[in-house]
């Protein structure tokens, strides 16, 4: 086991454990545990959002994908970035104004029915766990590669760490680990980008020319079509990404950690600048990887391309830089998974336990206990799933998660906030349809039904790997039709007007 | 305030909401179309998209890079407009009896 690598990992570990300890000292109430009592500043939360959002799939996955497939991979970066425009304009502030701790709170503000809370809560858990698995798989692979520990042990260690952070540190630890990780990530990628540009004497043209020369694809590297042979795929992916972020529960609950709508906006602007800057940097890293880490070499050793970034660091700065980048990747994963577990556990404790099972009568102490116990179980579940899914393609799972979020949460959020005619039945049917449509189309799509490498050896029945372009309208239409045929009363209209006021102004009316 | 004393029926709020909806709609349409330009051009004008303009970088790359400043500008425009709306909200709050 290489000492440098081990030391860096130890550094990340001790840093994050210190943050957790510090957070644990300060968190005594459920409100603090769930949402830091709304005391993060706009900029801090912006960094945390960026931290929550930029997962291993972005950092490792996209860098590798750009090195191997050029232009099409950049579409992921762009989709992820522009999704913040939709989130900001349409969803963010209303969500913050309507809810307190979870996404279910937001929908239940208009439809205070147990069934509604239940299904939104379950959907939150499903999406969060789907997002968690690729992170743990990536972490296991990195640790296995660098420290020589068997994959299973690596996943186990990380899973246990995660549980510790969440049980003791809650949302505060999650937030600060994310903030620190974002700073480290920006610094690390900036450093490598600088080294690359310096090697090319700051001449972008020369870098681009060298990429064209070195890549086995030459000019085609810069053209669309390498990842998505069917241009409809690119369209479907683009739509899914731009709408998906607005449906990701772990991002949405971050808006509850700040004081007011102004802070939410500051967070969003900060996050979009950080994220945008980051994606520009990893474009340079992707190009650099083509030049310094031979792409043909990559495909032989690691066809998924997930390890391109550390390999690039090694070529540019030896063991030290590779250890640093790997530690940064590791902290990225820790941060995202911690945030996901906190989100999952908050909804389990606040929605399922407190509201549904205990009619809102559970004491603070009971809720905290349930949250912490739930963390253990959720952690164990995530570990078990990751152990079994070692071979899964990380980017595939993340795309799937975005597709589910865009087809379930986005339609119902939009309709809840803006459409008078929306009915609680629409929430149920909408989520169920969006989820079912996505899962079914993925199961019969080219990711699973693949003659060469799929789980089912059969030509795909559905042509697109990313079903968003079909499933998102399905979610909308299902919610819409159900609402039209459901009986509504004047009382519900009155509730909607009240919700409108609250969502757009933050003002609560007392009669 | 509206005749029945509620915010939702007051003239200020109705105007505020109309203005806000119009703003959000315009912004969302514009920036979504600017973004969808990319996949749509890939489908309908692949040849044009592959015209090189800077070394091996093509028009496709130009549209792609354009999304970055577009996103940031969208955020800034929204932020500034929201400050104006915040003023209106403060007015509504003062005139009514609410939290």
CSV table of C-alpha atoms in Angstrom, one decimal, chain A residues 212-506:
chain,number,residue,atom,x,y,z
A,212,UNK,CA,-6.9,16.2,-32.6
A,213,UNK,CA,-3.6,14.6,-33.5
A,214,UNK,CA,-3.5,12.3,-30.5
A,215,UNK,CA,-7.0,11.1,-30.3
A,216,UNK,CA,-7.7,8.0,-32.4
A,217,UNK,CA,-10.8,9.7,-33.5
A,218,UNK,CA,-9.1,12.8,-34.9
A,219,UNK,CA,-11.5,15.4,-36.2
A,220,UNK,CA,-14.5,13.3,-35.2
A,221,UNK,CA,-13.6,13.8,-31.5
A,222,UNK,CA,-14.9,17.4,-31.9
A,223,UNK,CA,-18.1,16.4,-33.6
A,224,UNK,CA,-21.4,15.2,-32.2
A,225,UNK,CA,-22.3,11.6,-32.7
A,226,UNK,CA,-19.7,9.5,-30.8
A,227,UNK,CA,-21.9,8.8,-27.8
A,228,UNK,CA,-25.3,9.4,-29.2
A,229,UNK,CA,-25.5,7.9,-32.7
A,230,UNK,CA,-29.2,8.7,-32.7
A,231,UNK,CA,-29.5,12.5,-32.4
A,232,UNK,CA,-32.8,12.0,-30.7
A,233,UNK,CA,-30.8,10.6,-27.8
A,234,UNK,CA,-29.0,13.9,-27.4
A,235,UNK,CA,-32.3,15.7,-27.4
A,236,UNK,CA,-33.8,13.3,-24.8
A,237,UNK,CA,-30.7,13.6,-22.6
A,238,UNK,CA,-30.7,17.4,-22.9
A,239,UNK,CA,-34.3,17.7,-21.8
A,240,UNK,CA,-33.9,15.2,-19.0
A,241,UNK,CA,-30.9,17.0,-17.5
A,242,UNK,CA,-32.3,20.5,-17.7
A,243,UNK,CA,-35.5,19.4,-15.9
A,244,UNK,CA,-34.1,16.8,-13.6
A,245,UNK,CA,-32.3,19.0,-11.2
A,246,UNK,CA,-35.5,20.7,-10.3
A,247,UNK,CA,-36.8,17.3,-9.2
A,248,UNK,CA,-33.9,16.1,-7.1
A,249,UNK,CA,-34.9,16.1,-3.4
A,250,UNK,CA,-31.4,16.4,-2.0
A,251,UNK,CA,-30.9,19.6,-3.9
A,252,UNK,CA,-34.3,21.0,-3.1
A,253,UNK,CA,-34.0,20.5,0.6
A,254,UNK,CA,-30.9,22.6,0.6
A,255,UNK,CA,-33.2,25.7,0.2
A,256,UNK,CA,-34.5,25.1,3.7
A,257,UNK,CA,-31.1,25.5,5.2
A,258,UNK,CA,-31.0,29.3,4.6
A,259,UNK,CA,-32.9,32.1,6.2
A,260,UNK,CA,-35.1,33.5,3.4
A,261,UNK,CA,-35.8,33.8,-0.3
A,262,UNK,CA,-33.0,36.3,-0.9
A,263,UNK,CA,-30.5,33.8,0.6
A,264,UNK,CA,-31.9,31.2,-1.7
A,265,UNK,CA,-31.2,33.4,-4.7
A,266,UNK,CA,-27.7,34.1,-3.5
A,267,UNK,CA,-27.1,30.4,-3.1
A,268,UNK,CA,-28.3,29.7,-6.6
A,269,UNK,CA,-26.1,32.3,-8.2
A,270,UNK,CA,-23.1,31.2,-6.2
A,271,UNK,CA,-23.8,27.5,-7.1
A,272,UNK,CA,-24.2,28.2,-10.8
A,273,UNK,CA,-21.0,30.2,-11.0
A,274,UNK,CA,-19.1,27.5,-9.1
A,275,UNK,CA,-20.6,24.7,-11.2
A,276,UNK,CA,-20.1,26.5,-14.5
A,277,UNK,CA,-16.5,27.3,-13.7
A,278,UNK,CA,-15.9,23.7,-12.7
A,279,UNK,CA,-17.3,22.2,-15.9
A,280,UNK,CA,-15.1,24.5,-18.0
A,281,UNK,CA,-12.1,23.3,-16.0
A,282,UNK,CA,-12.9,19.6,-16.5
A,283,UNK,CA,-13.3,20.2,-20.2
A,284,UNK,CA,-9.6,21.3,-20.1
A,285,UNK,CA,-8.9,18.2,-18.0
A,286,UNK,CA,-10.6,16.0,-20.6
A,287,UNK,CA,-8.6,17.5,-23.4
A,288,UNK,CA,-5.4,17.1,-21.3
A,289,UNK,CA,-6.2,13.5,-20.7
A,290,UNK,CA,-6.4,12.8,-24.4
A,291,UNK,CA,-2.9,14.2,-24.8
A,292,UNK,CA,-1.2,12.9,-21.7
A,293,UNK,CA,-3.0,9.7,-21.0
A,294,UNK,CA,-3.5,7.8,-24.2
A,295,UNK,CA,-7.2,7.1,-24.8
A,296,UNK,CA,-6.5,3.8,-26.4
A,297,UNK,CA,-4.7,2.9,-23.2
A,298,UNK,CA,-7.7,4.0,-21.2
A,299,UNK,CA,-10.1,1.8,-23.0
A,300,UNK,CA,-8.0,-1.2,-22.4
A,301,UNK,CA,-7.5,-0.7,-18.7
A,302,UNK,CA,-10.8,0.9,-17.8
A,303,UNK,CA,-13.6,1.1,-20.4
A,304,UNK,CA,-15.8,3.2,-18.3
A,305,UNK,CA,-13.2,5.9,-18.2
A,306,UNK,CA,-13.9,6.6,-14.5
A,307,UNK,CA,-10.2,6.6,-13.6
A,308,UNK,CA,-9.0,9.1,-16.2
A,309,UNK,CA,-8.8,12.0,-13.9
A,310,UNK,CA,-6.4,10.4,-11.3
A,311,UNK,CA,-4.4,8.9,-14.1
A,312,UNK,CA,-4.0,12.4,-15.6
A,313,UNK,CA,-2.9,13.7,-12.3
A,314,UNK,CA,-0.3,11.0,-12.1
A,315,UNK,CA,1.1,11.8,-15.5
A,316,UNK,CA,1.3,15.5,-14.6
A,317,UNK,CA,2.4,15.5,-11.0
A,318,UNK,CA,3.3,11.9,-10.0
A,319,UNK,CA,2.2,10.1,-6.9
A,320,UNK,CA,1.6,13.3,-5.0
A,321,UNK,CA,-0.8,14.9,-7.4
A,322,UNK,CA,-2.6,11.6,-8.0
A,323,UNK,CA,-3.1,11.1,-4.3
A,324,UNK,CA,-4.4,14.6,-3.9
A,325,UNK,CA,-6.9,14.2,-6.7
A,326,UNK,CA,-8.0,10.8,-5.5
A,327,UNK,CA,-8.5,12.2,-2.0
A,328,UNK,CA,-10.5,15.0,-3.6
A,329,UNK,CA,-12.6,12.5,-5.5
A,330,UNK,CA,-13.1,10.5,-2.3
A,331,UNK,CA,-14.2,13.6,-0.4
A,332,UNK,CA,-16.6,14.4,-3.3
A,333,UNK,CA,-18.2,11.0,-2.9
A,334,UNK,CA,-18.4,11.3,0.9
A,335,UNK,CA,-20.0,14.7,0.6
A,336,UNK,CA,-22.7,13.7,-1.9
A,337,UNK,CA,-23.6,10.4,-0.2
A,338,UNK,CA,-23.8,12.1,3.2
A,339,UNK,CA,-26.2,14.7,1.8
A,340,UNK,CA,-28.3,11.9,0.2
A,341,UNK,CA,-28.5,9.9,3.4
A,342,UNK,CA,-29.5,13.1,5.4
A,343,UNK,CA,-32.2,13.8,2.8
A,344,UNK,CA,-33.5,10.2,3.0
A,345,UNK,CA,-33.4,10.0,6.7
A,346,UNK,CA,-35.1,13.4,7.2
A,347,UNK,CA,-38.0,12.3,5.1
A,348,UNK,CA,-38.2,8.9,6.9
A,349,UNK,CA,-38.3,10.6,10.3
A,350,UNK,CA,-40.2,13.8,9.5
A,351,UNK,CA,-42.7,12.5,7.0
A,352,UNK,CA,-43.1,8.8,7.5
A,353,UNK,CA,-42.6,8.6,11.2
A,354,UNK,CA,-43.8,11.9,12.5
A,355,UNK,CA,-46.6,12.9,10.2
A,356,UNK,CA,-47.9,9.7,8.9
A,357,UNK,CA,-47.4,7.3,11.7
A,358,UNK,CA,-47.6,9.7,14.6
A,359,UNK,CA,-50.0,12.3,13.3
A,360,UNK,CA,-47.4,15.0,13.9
A,361,UNK,CA,-47.3,14.2,17.6
A,362,UNK,CA,-43.9,12.8,17.9
A,363,UNK,CA,-41.5,14.6,20.2
A,364,UNK,CA,-38.3,16.2,19.0
A,365,UNK,CA,-36.3,13.5,20.8
A,366,UNK,CA,-38.3,10.7,19.2
A,367,UNK,CA,-37.8,12.2,15.8
A,368,UNK,CA,-34.1,12.5,16.3
A,369,UNK,CA,-33.8,8.9,17.5
A,370,UNK,CA,-35.8,7.7,14.5
A,371,UNK,CA,-33.6,9.7,12.1
A,372,UNK,CA,-30.4,8.3,13.5
A,373,UNK,CA,-31.6,4.7,13.6
A,374,UNK,CA,-32.9,5.1,10.1
A,375,UNK,CA,-29.4,6.3,9.0
A,376,UNK,CA,-28.0,3.0,10.0
A,377,UNK,CA,-30.5,1.0,8.0
A,378,UNK,CA,-30.3,3.2,5.0
A,379,UNK,CA,-26.5,3.0,5.1
A,380,UNK,CA,-26.6,-0.7,5.3
A,381,UNK,CA,-29.0,-1.0,2.4
A,382,UNK,CA,-26.8,1.3,0.3
A,383,UNK,CA,-23.8,-0.8,1.1
A,384,UNK,CA,-25.5,-4.1,0.2
A,385,UNK,CA,-26.8,-2.7,-3.1
A,386,UNK,CA,-23.4,-1.3,-4.0
A,387,UNK,CA,-21.7,-4.6,-3.2
A,388,UNK,CA,-23.8,-6.3,-5.7
A,389,UNK,CA,-23.7,-3.7,-8.4
A,390,UNK,CA,-19.9,-3.4,-8.7
A,391,UNK,CA,-20.0,-3.6,-12.5
A,392,UNK,CA,-22.6,-1.0,-13.1
A,393,UNK,CA,-21.9,2.0,-15.3
A,394,UNK,CA,-21.9,5.0,-13.0
A,395,UNK,CA,-23.2,7.5,-15.6
A,396,UNK,CA,-26.1,5.3,-16.5
A,397,UNK,CA,-27.4,5.2,-13.0
A,398,UNK,CA,-27.1,9.0,-12.7
A,399,UNK,CA,-29.0,9.5,-15.9
A,400,UNK,CA,-31.6,7.1,-14.8
A,401,UNK,CA,-32.0,9.1,-11.5
A,402,UNK,CA,-32.3,12.4,-13.5
A,403,UNK,CA,-35.0,10.8,-15.7
A,404,UNK,CA,-37.0,9.6,-12.7
A,405,UNK,CA,-36.7,13.0,-11.0
A,406,UNK,CA,-37.7,14.9,-14.2
A,407,UNK,CA,-40.6,12.6,-14.8
A,408,UNK,CA,-42.0,12.5,-11.3
A,409,UNK,CA,-41.1,15.4,-9.1
A,410,UNK,CA,-40.7,18.1,-11.7
A,411,UNK,CA,-44.3,17.7,-13.1
A,412,UNK,CA,-46.0,17.6,-9.8
A,413,UNK,CA,-44.0,20.5,-8.4
A,414,UNK,CA,-44.8,22.6,-11.4
A,415,UNK,CA,-48.5,21.7,-11.3
A,416,UNK,CA,-48.7,22.1,-7.5
A,417,UNK,CA,-47.2,25.6,-7.6
A,418,UNK,CA,-48.8,27.0,-10.8
A,419,UNK,CA,-52.0,25.1,-11.7
A,420,UNK,CA,-55.3,25.8,-10.0
A,421,UNK,CA,-56.9,22.7,-11.4
A,422,UNK,CA,-54.3,20.2,-9.9
A,423,UNK,CA,-55.8,17.5,-7.7
A,424,UNK,CA,-54.2,15.3,-5.0
A,425,UNK,CA,-55.0,12.3,-7.1
A,426,UNK,CA,-52.9,13.8,-9.8
A,427,UNK,CA,-49.9,13.7,-7.5
A,428,UNK,CA,-50.3,10.0,-6.8
A,429,UNK,CA,-50.9,9.0,-10.4
A,430,UNK,CA,-48.3,11.4,-11.8
A,431,UNK,CA,-45.5,10.1,-9.6
A,432,UNK,CA,-46.5,6.5,-10.1
A,433,UNK,CA,-46.7,6.9,-13.9
A,434,UNK,CA,-43.5,8.8,-14.2
A,435,UNK,CA,-41.6,6.3,-12.2
A,436,UNK,CA,-43.2,3.2,-13.9
A,437,UNK,CA,-42.6,4.7,-17.4
A,438,UNK,CA,-39.0,5.4,-16.7
A,439,UNK,CA,-38.3,2.0,-15.2
A,440,UNK,CA,-40.1,0.1,-17.9
A,441,UNK,CA,-38.5,2.0,-20.8
A,442,UNK,CA,-35.1,1.6,-19.3
A,443,UNK,CA,-35.6,-2.1,-18.8
A,444,UNK,CA,-36.5,-2.5,-22.5
A,445,UNK,CA,-34.0,0.0,-23.7
A,446,UNK,CA,-30.5,-0.5,-25.0
A,447,UNK,CA,-28.8,-0.2,-21.6
A,448,UNK,CA,-30.4,-3.4,-20.3
A,449,UNK,CA,-31.5,-5.2,-23.5
A,450,UNK,CA,-28.3,-5.3,-25.3
A,451,UNK,CA,-27.0,-8.0,-27.6
A,452,UNK,CA,-23.5,-7.6,-26.3
A,453,UNK,CA,-23.3,-6.5,-22.8
A,454,UNK,CA,-26.9,-6.2,-21.4
A,455,UNK,CA,-28.5,-8.1,-18.7
A,456,UNK,CA,-31.0,-9.3,-21.3
A,457,UNK,CA,-29.5,-10.6,-24.6
A,458,UNK,CA,-32.1,-9.3,-27.0
A,459,UNK,CA,-32.3,-6.4,-29.3
A,460,UNK,CA,-33.8,-3.4,-27.5
A,461,UNK,CA,-37.6,-2.8,-27.7
A,462,UNK,CA,-37.2,0.8,-27.0
A,463,UNK,CA,-34.6,2.7,-29.0
A,464,UNK,CA,-33.4,5.4,-26.6
A,465,UNK,CA,-31.1,4.8,-23.7
A,466,UNK,CA,-32.5,7.9,-22.1
A,467,UNK,CA,-36.3,7.7,-22.0
A,468,UNK,CA,-36.8,11.3,-20.7
A,469,UNK,CA,-38.4,12.6,-23.9
A,470,UNK,CA,-41.2,10.1,-23.5
A,471,UNK,CA,-41.4,9.7,-19.7
A,472,UNK,CA,-41.5,13.4,-18.8
A,473,UNK,CA,-44.6,14.1,-20.9
A,474,UNK,CA,-46.1,10.8,-19.5
A,475,UNK,CA,-45.7,12.2,-16.0
A,476,UNK,CA,-47.3,15.4,-17.0
A,477,UNK,CA,-50.2,13.9,-18.9
A,478,UNK,CA,-51.0,11.4,-16.2
A,479,UNK,CA,-51.1,14.1,-13.6
A,480,UNK,CA,-53.1,16.4,-15.8
A,481,UNK,CA,-55.8,13.9,-16.9
A,482,UNK,CA,-56.2,12.5,-13.4
A,483,UNK,CA,-56.8,16.0,-12.1
A,484,UNK,CA,-59.3,16.9,-14.8
A,485,UNK,CA,-61.5,13.8,-14.0
A,486,UNK,CA,-61.3,14.2,-10.2
A,487,UNK,CA,-63.9,16.1,-8.3
A,488,UNK,CA,-62.8,19.5,-7.0
A,489,UNK,CA,-64.4,21.9,-4.6
A,490,UNK,CA,-64.4,25.6,-4.0
A,491,UNK,CA,-62.5,25.0,-0.8
A,492,UNK,CA,-59.6,23.6,-2.9
A,493,UNK,CA,-59.6,26.7,-5.0
A,494,UNK,CA,-59.3,28.8,-1.8
A,495,UNK,CA,-56.4,26.7,-0.7
A,496,UNK,CA,-54.7,27.1,-4.1
A,497,UNK,CA,-54.9,30.9,-3.8
A,498,UNK,CA,-53.4,30.8,-0.4
A,499,UNK,CA,-50.6,28.6,-1.7
A,500,UNK,CA,-50.0,31.0,-4.5
A,501,UNK,CA,-49.6,33.9,-2.1
A,502,UNK,CA,-47.3,31.9,0.1
A,503,UNK,CA,-45.2,30.5,-2.7
A,504,UNK,CA,-44.6,33.7,-4.5
A,505,UNK,CA,-44.4,36.2,-1.6
A,506,UNK,CA,-43.5,34.0,1.5
